[in-house]
Amino acid sequence: MRRHHDMGGLPAGPVERTEHEHAPWEKKVDAILRLLVAEKVMTLDELRRGIEELGPGAYDELSYFERWIRSIANILLEKGVITVHELATAIEAARARRAAAEACPKTVPAP
Amino acid sequence: MSPPRFRPGQPVRVKAWFPPGHCRTPFYTRGKRGRILDLVDVEPDPEERAYGRPGLPAVPVWRVVFDQHELWPDYRGPAQDRVVVGIFEPWLEPVEEAG
Amino acid sequence: MSHDPDHDHQGLDHEDHDHPPGQRHPFQPDLEDGPYTWHMALTDAIEQLLLAKGILRPEQIRRTLEDIDSKSPALGARLVARAWVDPAFKARLLADVNAAAAELGIDAGPIPIRAVECRPGEHHVVVCTLCSCYPRLLLGAAPDWYKARAYRSRVVREPRAVLAEFGLELGPEVAVVVHDSTAELRFMVLPERPAGTEGWDEERLAALVTRDCLIGVARPTVPSA
């Protein structure tokens, strides 16, 4: 069977020459992956397998680094490095930090 | 680790295997004939490493050259156009020299 | 609610709210002023958990982010320019890109990189049909199109049509060789030195070598005088 990521030779439209400067959160995903590989917590092969197992829908709908962080999360859960409970709590905490930062009022007028 | 089985220039065929699971052999090369270009390296088996196992003993990886006309019977470019793909040795089998 | 880009923190205390220990505002207003997506929260959550468990340390993450930002196609261009002026270096580059880069003080990372040389009658182009393998530890991030379906699907099957879309029309006298990066080996293209550059120094030559030249979807060209 052909897995969805294995797309060499399939019909496709013109190459849309899109580019974007990576956002800080995307670079952070990249950094986390590099360090987890360097520290031998997971391998690139596991990252790839995790991306493939997101399935065709997610593969096409998610952005590149969204696929990466989803795969990293699943592999870390699978290996018992983190738990679902910890992850749920940490996501909530991250959102709360962001909300607090966004609520930071403008205290001086722009020059 | 067993010694590498192939030599540069040797004709080979990629096995027409279609297992489920993770592998690094592109679908479009399966069952196709090519020639050995060179030995890339001996690497832990990604089919094992993808599932958290060490992938040892390590597996020789060969660069294999495929003529475009072998890969795609309807290819329209010149005969010398080709694709070079790294293939893990268990996926390769020797074939007789083309007559 | 968006973070106001005019918001100025200089010399001001944020008495009304707490920042996480040791952190300023954890995002850049100019780049991340959009909505805080679930995947961004997931990323921050995983980072915090890995730090809390002592699996990663903050300075490792900082150093890795700096390393990511330090890599660029300009490093590959330097290697190409040196190879154009120094045949002995070119031979070493073709034998081992990582070692040749180290000669110039460039860290190309632990994954081996192979240079594939364009010659008269032979053009090389690189892809990863299975994922997005790219010599990013030397050249920095791959462009989005390199990682997207159209390029990955088509360049192995109709490379000439894809190259033409990039403005590179090759005649039948030029063989097109596509390299599909499937193993722990990355590829960079060593393009042909364009005519009309005789006597140029390395810096001037390097400026001709774009990222797309290093992928093989373009050739270095001399701007017309």
Short mmCIF file of C-alpha atoms in Angstrom, two decimals:
data_model
loop_
_atom_site.label_atom_id
_atom_site.label_comp_id
_atom_site.label_asym_id
_atom_site.label_seq_id
_atom_site.Cartn_x
_atom_site.Cartn_y
_atom_site.Cartn_z
CA MET A 1 0.00 0.00 0.00
CA ARG A 2 1.09 3.52 -0.71
CA ARG A 3 1.17 5.76 2.32
CA HIS A 4 -0.02 9.30 1.82
CA HIS A 5 3.39 10.95 2.37
CA ASP A 6 4.96 8.77 -0.34
CA MET A 7 3.94 11.02 -3.20
CA GLY A 8 6.68 10.78 -5.81
CA GLY A 9 5.09 10.56 -9.27
CA LEU A 10 1.52 11.38 -8.27
CA PRO A 11 -0.35 13.93 -10.35
CA ALA A 12 -0.25 17.46 -8.94
CA GLY A 13 -0.68 21.02 -10.06
CA PRO A 14 1.95 23.67 -10.70
CA VAL A 15 4.60 24.33 -8.06
CA GLU A 16 3.41 27.35 -6.11
CA ARG A 17 6.60 29.06 -5.12
CA THR A 18 5.46 30.09 -1.68
CA GLU A 19 7.89 30.92 1.08
CA HIS A 20 7.57 32.37 4.52
CA GLU A 21 9.92 33.46 7.25
CA HIS A 22 9.56 30.91 10.01
CA ALA A 23 7.69 32.25 13.02
CA PRO A 24 9.35 31.93 16.44
CA TRP A 25 7.03 29.08 17.46
CA GLU A 26 8.01 27.15 14.32
CA LYS A 27 11.70 27.56 15.10
CA LYS A 28 10.94 26.38 18.61
CA VAL A 29 9.38 23.18 17.27
CA ASP A 30 12.51 22.68 15.16
CA ALA A 31 14.78 23.28 18.17
CA ILE A 32 12.80 20.89 20.38
CA LEU A 33 13.00 18.15 17.76
CA ARG A 34 16.74 18.62 17.21
CA LEU A 35 17.40 18.44 20.93
CA LEU A 36 15.18 15.40 21.48
CA VAL A 37 17.09 13.62 18.70
CA ALA A 38 20.48 14.76 20.04
CA GLU A 39 19.51 13.61 23.55
CA LYS A 40 18.31 10.29 22.09
CA VAL A 41 14.80 10.75 23.46
CA MET A 42 13.39 10.04 19.98
CA THR A 43 14.65 9.51 16.44
CA LEU A 44 13.94 11.23 13.13
CA ASP A 45 12.46 7.93 11.97
CA GLU A 46 9.93 8.12 14.79
CA LEU A 47 9.12 11.74 13.88
CA ARG A 48 8.49 10.66 10.29
CA ARG A 49 6.39 7.66 11.29
CA GLY A 50 4.38 9.89 13.62
CA ILE A 51 3.71 12.35 10.80
CA GLU A 52 2.66 9.56 8.46
CA GLU A 53 0.26 8.20 11.09
CA LEU A 54 -1.55 11.51 11.42
CA GLY A 55 -3.38 10.27 8.33
CA PRO A 56 -4.08 11.88 4.96
CA GLY A 57 -6.55 14.50 6.23
CA ALA A 58 -4.25 15.94 8.87
CA TYR A 59 -1.25 15.65 6.55
CA ASP A 60 -2.93 17.91 4.02
CA GLU A 61 -4.68 20.29 6.40
CA LEU A 62 -1.99 20.99 8.97
CA SER A 63 0.98 23.23 8.31
CA TYR A 64 4.45 21.74 8.23
CA PHE A 65 5.41 22.49 11.83
CA GLU A 66 1.91 21.69 13.07
CA ARG A 67 2.52 18.18 11.73
CA TRP A 68 5.87 18.08 13.48
CA ILE A 69 4.63 19.11 16.92
CA ARG A 70 1.65 16.75 16.67
CA SER A 71 4.00 13.90 15.84
CA ILE A 72 6.44 14.89 18.60
CA ALA A 73 3.56 14.97 21.11
CA ASN A 74 2.30 11.54 20.06
CA ILE A 75 5.76 9.97 20.17
CA LEU A 76 6.48 11.44 23.62
CA LEU A 77 3.12 10.12 24.88
CA GLU A 78 3.79 6.71 23.35
CA LYS A 79 7.19 6.51 25.02
CA GLY A 80 5.85 7.60 28.37
CA VAL A 81 8.03 10.72 28.46
CA ILE A 82 4.91 12.77 29.13
CA THR A 83 1.33 11.88 30.02
CA VAL A 84 -1.96 13.07 28.57
CA HIS A 85 -2.84 14.61 31.92
CA GLU A 86 0.42 16.58 32.06
CA LEU A 87 -0.03 17.74 28.51
CA ALA A 88 -3.61 18.91 29.10
CA THR A 89 -2.52 20.88 32.15
CA ALA A 90 0.48 22.39 30.39
CA ILE A 91 -1.59 23.48 27.38
CA GLU A 92 -4.02 25.22 29.69
CA ALA A 93 -1.14 26.93 31.50
CA ALA A 94 0.41 28.06 28.20
CA ARG A 95 -2.90 29.61 27.13
CA ALA A 96 -3.28 31.34 30.47
CA ARG A 97 0.23 32.84 30.16
CA ARG A 98 -0.56 34.09 26.70
CA ALA A 99 -3.88 35.58 27.79
CA ALA A 100 -2.14 37.38 30.65
CA ALA A 101 0.48 38.77 28.27
CA GLU A 102 -2.18 39.96 25.85
CA ALA A 103 -4.07 41.66 28.66
CA CYS A 104 -0.98 43.73 29.40
CA PRO A 105 -2.32 47.27 28.93
CA LYS A 106 -0.70 49.92 26.85
CA THR A 107 0.93 52.10 29.45
CA VAL A 108 2.62 54.80 27.41
CA PRO A 109 1.63 56.41 24.13
CA ALA A 110 3.75 55.60 21.11
CA PRO A 111 6.38 58.29 20.45
CA MET B 1 26.36 -6.95 10.01
CA SER B 2 26.76 -8.91 6.83
CA PRO B 3 29.13 -7.54 4.18
CA PRO B 4 27.55 -5.44 1.41
CA ARG B 5 26.10 -7.66 -1.32
CA PHE B 6 26.45 -5.41 -4.33
CA ARG B 7 29.06 -3.57 -6.40
CA PRO B 8 28.84 -0.33 -8.37
CA GLY B 9 27.34 -0.82 -11.82
CA GLN B 10 25.52 -3.99 -10.86
CA PRO B 11 21.91 -4.26 -12.12
CA VAL B 12 19.36 -4.65 -9.34
CA ARG B 13 15.65 -4.68 -8.86
CA VAL B 14 13.71 -3.11 -6.00
CA LYS B 15 11.45 -5.67 -4.40
CA ALA B 16 7.76 -5.26 -5.14
CA TRP B 17 6.91 -5.29 -1.46
CA PHE B 18 3.90 -3.37 -0.20
CA PRO B 19 3.88 -3.79 3.57
CA PRO B 20 1.98 -1.51 5.92
CA GLY B 21 4.14 0.55 8.26
CA HIS B 22 7.05 2.94 7.87
CA CYS B 23 9.71 2.41 5.24
CA ARG B 24 12.05 4.60 3.17
CA THR B 25 11.64 2.92 -0.20
CA PRO B 26 9.59 5.21 -2.46
CA PHE B 27 6.51 3.55 -3.93
CA TYR B 28 7.49 4.58 -7.46
CA THR B 29 10.70 2.48 -7.31
CA ARG B 30 9.06 -0.78 -6.22
CA GLY B 31 9.58 -3.58 -8.70
CA LYS B 32 11.76 -1.32 -10.89
CA ARG B 33 15.17 -2.10 -12.30
CA GLY B 34 18.18 0.13 -11.72
CA ARG B 35 21.95 0.04 -11.36
CA ILE B 36 24.03 0.37 -8.23
CA LEU B 37 25.83 3.73 -8.14
CA ASP B 38 27.67 3.48 -4.83
CA LEU B 39 27.42 2.50 -1.18
CA VAL B 40 26.10 5.44 0.86
CA ASP B 41 26.74 4.05 4.29
CA VAL B 42 25.65 1.40 6.72
CA GLU B 43 22.75 2.77 8.78
CA PRO B 44 20.43 1.57 11.53
CA ASP B 45 17.28 0.20 9.92
CA PRO B 46 14.66 2.99 9.78
CA GLU B 47 11.88 0.40 9.61
CA GLU B 48 12.86 -0.59 13.14
CA ARG B 49 13.94 2.80 14.46
CA ALA B 50 10.58 4.28 13.49
CA TYR B 51 9.02 2.04 16.15
CA GLY B 52 11.51 2.89 18.90
CA ARG B 53 13.82 -0.08 18.40
CA PRO B 54 17.56 0.28 17.73
CA GLY B 55 17.51 -0.98 14.13
CA LEU B 56 20.64 -3.08 14.59
CA PRO B 57 22.46 -4.68 12.96
CA ALA B 58 22.89 -1.69 10.68
CA VAL B 59 21.91 -2.09 7.04
CA PRO B 60 23.91 -1.08 3.93
CA VAL B 61 22.27 1.69 1.93
CA TRP B 62 22.94 1.92 -1.80
CA ARG B 63 22.42 4.74 -4.23
CA VAL B 64 20.56 3.21 -7.16
CA VAL B 65 20.23 4.90 -10.56
CA PHE B 66 16.93 4.42 -12.39
CA ASP B 67 16.34 5.44 -15.99
CA GLN B 68 13.28 7.66 -16.17
CA HIS B 69 11.91 5.44 -18.94
CA GLU B 70 12.05 2.46 -16.56
CA LEU B 71 10.19 4.32 -13.83
CA TRP B 72 7.56 5.92 -16.06
CA PRO B 73 6.79 4.14 -19.34
CA ASP B 74 5.22 7.35 -20.68
CA TYR B 75 8.27 9.52 -19.86
CA ARG B 76 8.86 11.94 -22.70
CA GLY B 77 12.40 13.22 -22.05
CA PRO B 78 15.75 11.93 -23.37
CA ALA B 79 16.92 8.40 -22.57
CA GLN B 80 19.75 9.61 -20.36
CA ASP B 81 17.41 11.31 -17.85
CA ARG B 82 17.53 9.46 -14.56
CA VAL B 83 16.66 9.41 -10.85
CA VAL B 84 19.08 8.47 -8.08
CA VAL B 85 17.52 7.03 -4.92
CA GLY B 86 19.02 5.71 -1.69
CA ILE B 87 17.67 2.18 -1.12
CA PHE B 88 18.22 0.00 1.94
CA GLU B 89 19.79 -3.32 0.98
CA PRO B 90 16.99 -5.66 2.12
CA TRP B 91 14.80 -4.07 -0.56
CA LEU B 92 17.23 -4.91 -3.38
CA GLU B 93 17.79 -8.11 -5.33
CA PRO B 94 20.33 -8.76 -8.07
CA VAL B 95 19.09 -9.25 -11.63
CA GLU B 96 20.74 -10.61 -14.76
CA GLU B 97 22.52 -8.13 -17.00
CA ALA B 98 20.09 -6.80 -19.58
CA GLY B 99 20.60 -8.67 -22.87
CA MET C 1 -7.26 40.46 21.22
CA SER C 2 -4.01 41.36 19.59
CA HIS C 3 -0.86 42.58 21.22
CA ASP C 4 -0.33 46.21 20.30
CA PRO C 5 2.89 46.57 18.33
CA ASP C 6 3.39 50.05 19.78
CA HIS C 7 3.34 48.67 23.26
CA ASP C 8 6.62 49.77 24.79
CA HIS C 9 8.15 47.93 27.70
CA GLN C 10 11.24 50.04 28.16
CA GLY C 11 11.78 50.89 31.78
CA LEU C 12 8.28 49.89 32.79
CA ASP C 13 7.23 47.43 35.41
CA HIS C 14 4.26 45.26 34.73
CA GLU C 15 2.70 45.49 38.10
CA ASP C 16 -0.68 44.36 36.92
CA HIS C 17 0.38 40.90 35.80
CA ASP C 18 3.09 38.32 36.22
CA HIS C 19 5.48 37.07 33.61
CA PRO C 20 6.72 33.51 33.95
CA PRO C 21 9.94 33.43 35.99
CA GLY C 22 12.93 34.59 34.01
CA GLN C 23 10.92 35.49 30.92
CA ARG C 24 9.96 38.68 29.24
CA HIS C 25 6.88 38.65 27.13
CA PRO C 26 7.18 35.24 25.48
CA PHE C 27 6.34 36.30 21.94
CA GLN C 28 7.33 38.86 19.35
CA PRO C 29 4.52 41.23 18.51
CA ASP C 30 5.66 41.77 14.92
CA LEU C 31 5.75 38.08 14.01
CA GLU C 32 3.29 36.45 16.37
CA ASP C 33 0.63 39.05 16.72
CA GLY C 34 -1.91 36.69 15.16
CA PRO C 35 -4.10 34.37 17.15
CA TYR C 36 -2.45 32.03 19.61
CA THR C 37 -3.28 28.73 17.96
CA TRP C 38 -3.78 25.39 19.64
CA HIS C 39 -0.55 24.15 18.02
CA MET C 40 1.40 27.10 19.44
CA ALA C 41 0.02 26.24 22.88
CA LEU C 42 0.95 22.60 22.33
CA THR C 43 4.49 23.65 21.43
CA ASP C 44 4.86 25.84 24.53
CA ALA C 45 3.34 23.09 26.67
CA ILE C 46 5.79 20.47 25.43
CA GLU C 47 8.70 22.87 25.91
CA GLN C 48 7.62 23.61 29.49
CA LEU C 49 7.17 19.91 30.31
CA LEU C 50 10.57 18.96 28.87
CA LEU C 51 12.19 21.77 30.88
CA ALA C 52 10.32 20.87 34.05
CA LYS C 53 11.36 17.24 33.74
CA GLY C 54 15.00 18.20 33.19
CA ILE C 55 15.06 16.53 29.77
CA LEU C 56 16.02 19.83 28.12
CA ARG C 57 17.65 22.93 29.57
CA PRO C 58 16.73 26.50 28.61
CA GLU C 59 20.24 27.32 27.40
CA GLN C 60 20.16 24.33 25.05
CA ILE C 61 17.02 25.66 23.44
CA ARG C 62 18.50 29.15 23.15
CA ARG C 63 21.69 27.83 21.60
CA THR C 64 19.77 25.65 19.14
CA LEU C 65 17.60 28.59 18.08
CA GLU C 66 20.77 30.61 17.47
CA ASP C 67 22.22 27.76 15.45
CA ILE C 68 19.05 27.56 13.34
CA ASP C 69 19.30 31.29 12.64
CA SER C 70 23.01 31.06 11.76
CA LYS C 71 22.54 28.72 8.78
CA SER C 72 21.80 30.05 5.32
CA PRO C 73 22.27 29.42 1.60
CA ALA C 74 25.12 31.96 1.75
CA LEU C 75 27.24 29.26 3.43
CA GLY C 76 26.62 26.90 0.52
CA ALA C 77 27.41 29.73 -1.89
CA ARG C 78 30.81 30.21 -0.22
CA LEU C 79 31.62 26.54 -0.76
CA VAL C 80 30.63 26.75 -4.40
CA ALA C 81 32.65 29.91 -5.03
CA ARG C 82 35.73 28.38 -3.42
CA ALA C 83 35.29 25.23 -5.52
CA TRP C 84 35.10 27.36 -8.67
CA VAL C 85 38.45 29.04 -7.99
CA ASP C 86 40.30 26.14 -6.35
CA PRO C 87 40.20 22.74 -8.13
CA ALA C 88 41.82 20.95 -5.19
CA PHE C 89 39.10 22.29 -2.87
CA LYS C 90 36.47 21.24 -5.39
CA ALA C 91 37.79 17.69 -5.31
CA ARG C 92 37.61 17.70 -1.51
CA LEU C 93 34.10 19.19 -1.60
CA LEU C 94 32.90 16.44 -3.93
CA ALA C 95 34.47 13.84 -1.64
CA ASP C 96 33.06 15.20 1.63
CA VAL C 97 31.01 18.40 1.92
CA ASN C 98 31.03 18.41 5.71
CA ALA C 99 34.83 18.22 5.89
CA ALA C 100 35.30 20.82 3.16
CA ALA C 101 32.91 23.15 4.97
CA ALA C 102 34.90 22.72 8.17
CA GLU C 103 37.99 23.94 6.29
CA LEU C 104 36.17 27.26 5.84
CA GLY C 105 35.08 27.29 9.47
CA ILE C 106 31.53 26.24 8.60
CA ASP C 107 29.76 23.63 10.75
CA ALA C 108 27.61 21.61 8.34
CA GLY C 109 26.25 19.36 11.09
CA PRO C 110 26.50 15.60 11.66
CA ILE C 111 24.38 14.37 8.73
CA PRO C 112 26.59 13.71 5.67
CA ILE C 113 26.06 16.00 2.71
CA ARG C 114 27.03 15.03 -0.84
CA ALA C 115 27.69 17.59 -3.57
CA VAL C 116 26.41 16.65 -7.03
CA GLU C 117 28.23 18.43 -9.82
CA CYS C 118 26.55 19.96 -12.85
CA ARG C 119 28.64 19.63 -16.00
CA PRO C 120 28.06 20.49 -19.61
CA GLY C 121 25.40 18.00 -20.69
CA GLU C 122 24.33 17.05 -17.14
CA HIS C 123 22.09 18.92 -14.73
CA HIS C 124 21.28 17.85 -11.16
CA VAL C 125 18.24 18.64 -9.04
CA VAL C 126 17.34 17.55 -5.49
CA VAL C 127 14.05 16.48 -3.87
CA CYS C 128 12.75 14.42 -0.97
CA THR C 129 9.59 12.67 -2.18
CA LEU C 130 8.96 10.98 1.19
CA CYS C 131 9.24 13.96 3.51
CA SER C 132 11.42 17.06 3.41
CA CYS C 133 15.07 16.01 3.75
CA TYR C 134 17.30 18.95 2.91
CA PRO C 135 20.83 19.99 3.97
CA ARG C 136 19.34 22.42 6.44
CA LEU C 137 22.21 22.14 8.91
CA LEU C 138 24.24 23.92 6.21
CA LEU C 139 21.71 25.89 4.12
CA GLY C 140 19.02 26.67 6.70
CA ALA C 141 15.34 25.90 6.26
CA ALA C 142 14.05 24.54 2.98
CA PRO C 143 11.59 26.75 1.12
CA ASP C 144 7.91 25.88 1.55
CA TRP C 145 7.52 24.71 -2.04
CA TYR C 146 10.31 22.15 -1.55
CA LYS C 147 8.23 20.54 1.20
CA ALA C 148 4.91 20.76 -0.62
CA ARG C 149 3.04 18.20 -2.65
CA ALA C 150 3.45 19.64 -6.16
CA TYR C 151 7.24 19.73 -6.18
CA ARG C 152 7.66 16.41 -4.37
CA SER C 153 5.17 14.61 -6.60
CA ARG C 154 6.20 15.99 -9.95
CA VAL C 155 9.94 16.59 -10.00
CA VAL C 156 10.75 12.86 -10.12
CA ARG C 157 8.28 12.23 -12.92
CA GLU C 158 8.44 15.35 -15.06
CA PRO C 159 11.57 17.19 -13.96
CA ARG C 160 11.87 19.16 -17.17
CA ALA C 161 8.37 20.58 -16.84
CA VAL C 162 9.01 21.53 -13.21
CA LEU C 163 12.35 23.15 -14.04
CA ALA C 164 10.68 25.09 -16.85
CA GLU C 165 8.18 26.44 -14.32
CA PHE C 166 11.19 27.78 -12.43
CA GLY C 167 12.41 29.39 -15.65
CA LEU C 168 15.07 26.79 -16.40
CA GLU C 169 14.52 25.37 -19.88
CA LEU C 170 16.94 22.53 -20.64
CA GLY C 171 17.43 21.09 -24.11
CA PRO C 172 17.59 17.35 -24.90
CA GLU C 173 21.40 17.56 -25.03
CA VAL C 174 21.39 18.06 -21.25
CA ALA C 175 20.62 14.97 -19.13
CA VAL C 176 18.53 15.70 -16.04
CA VAL C 177 19.49 13.74 -12.93
CA VAL C 178 17.05 13.89 -10.00
CA HIS C 179 18.32 12.97 -6.52
CA ASP C 180 15.63 11.67 -4.15
CA SER C 181 16.88 12.02 -0.54
CA THR C 182 15.62 8.88 1.17
CA ALA C 183 18.52 7.91 3.45
CA GLU C 184 20.77 9.69 5.96
CA LEU C 185 22.48 11.60 3.17
CA ARG C 186 21.63 15.09 1.99
CA PHE C 187 22.47 16.68 -1.33
CA MET C 188 23.59 20.09 -2.53
CA VAL C 189 24.10 20.96 -6.16
CA LEU C 190 27.47 22.26 -7.30
CA PRO C 191 26.44 24.38 -10.28
CA GLU C 192 28.59 25.18 -13.29
CA ARG C 193 30.49 28.43 -13.10
CA PRO C 194 28.85 30.79 -15.56
CA ALA C 195 30.78 32.24 -18.46
CA GLY C 196 31.80 35.86 -18.13
CA THR C 197 33.06 35.53 -14.57
CA GLU C 198 36.75 35.13 -15.38
CA GLY C 199 38.94 36.85 -12.82
CA TRP C 200 36.10 37.39 -10.32
CA ASP C 201 36.97 36.99 -6.66
CA GLU C 202 35.16 34.49 -4.42
CA GLU C 203 32.88 37.02 -2.80
CA ARG C 204 31.60 38.25 -6.15
CA LEU C 205 31.17 34.67 -7.38
CA ALA C 206 29.34 33.60 -4.23
CA ALA C 207 26.78 36.35 -4.76
CA LEU C 208 25.68 34.56 -7.96
CA VAL C 209 24.82 31.35 -6.12
CA THR C 210 21.26 31.44 -4.81
CA ARG C 211 19.45 28.87 -2.71
CA ASP C 212 17.58 27.71 -5.79
CA CYS C 213 20.93 27.08 -7.54
CA LEU C 214 21.93 24.85 -4.62
CA ILE C 215 18.69 22.85 -4.99
CA GLY C 216 19.13 22.70 -8.76
CA VAL C 217 15.97 24.52 -9.88
CA ALA C 218 18.04 27.46 -11.14
CA ARG C 219 21.47 28.10 -12.60
CA PRO C 220 23.75 30.96 -11.57
CA THR C 221 23.49 33.75 -14.07
CA VAL C 222 25.62 36.84 -14.58
CA PRO C 223 23.51 39.98 -14.50
CA SER C 224 23.77 41.67 -17.88
CA ALA C 225 25.91 44.79 -17.70
#
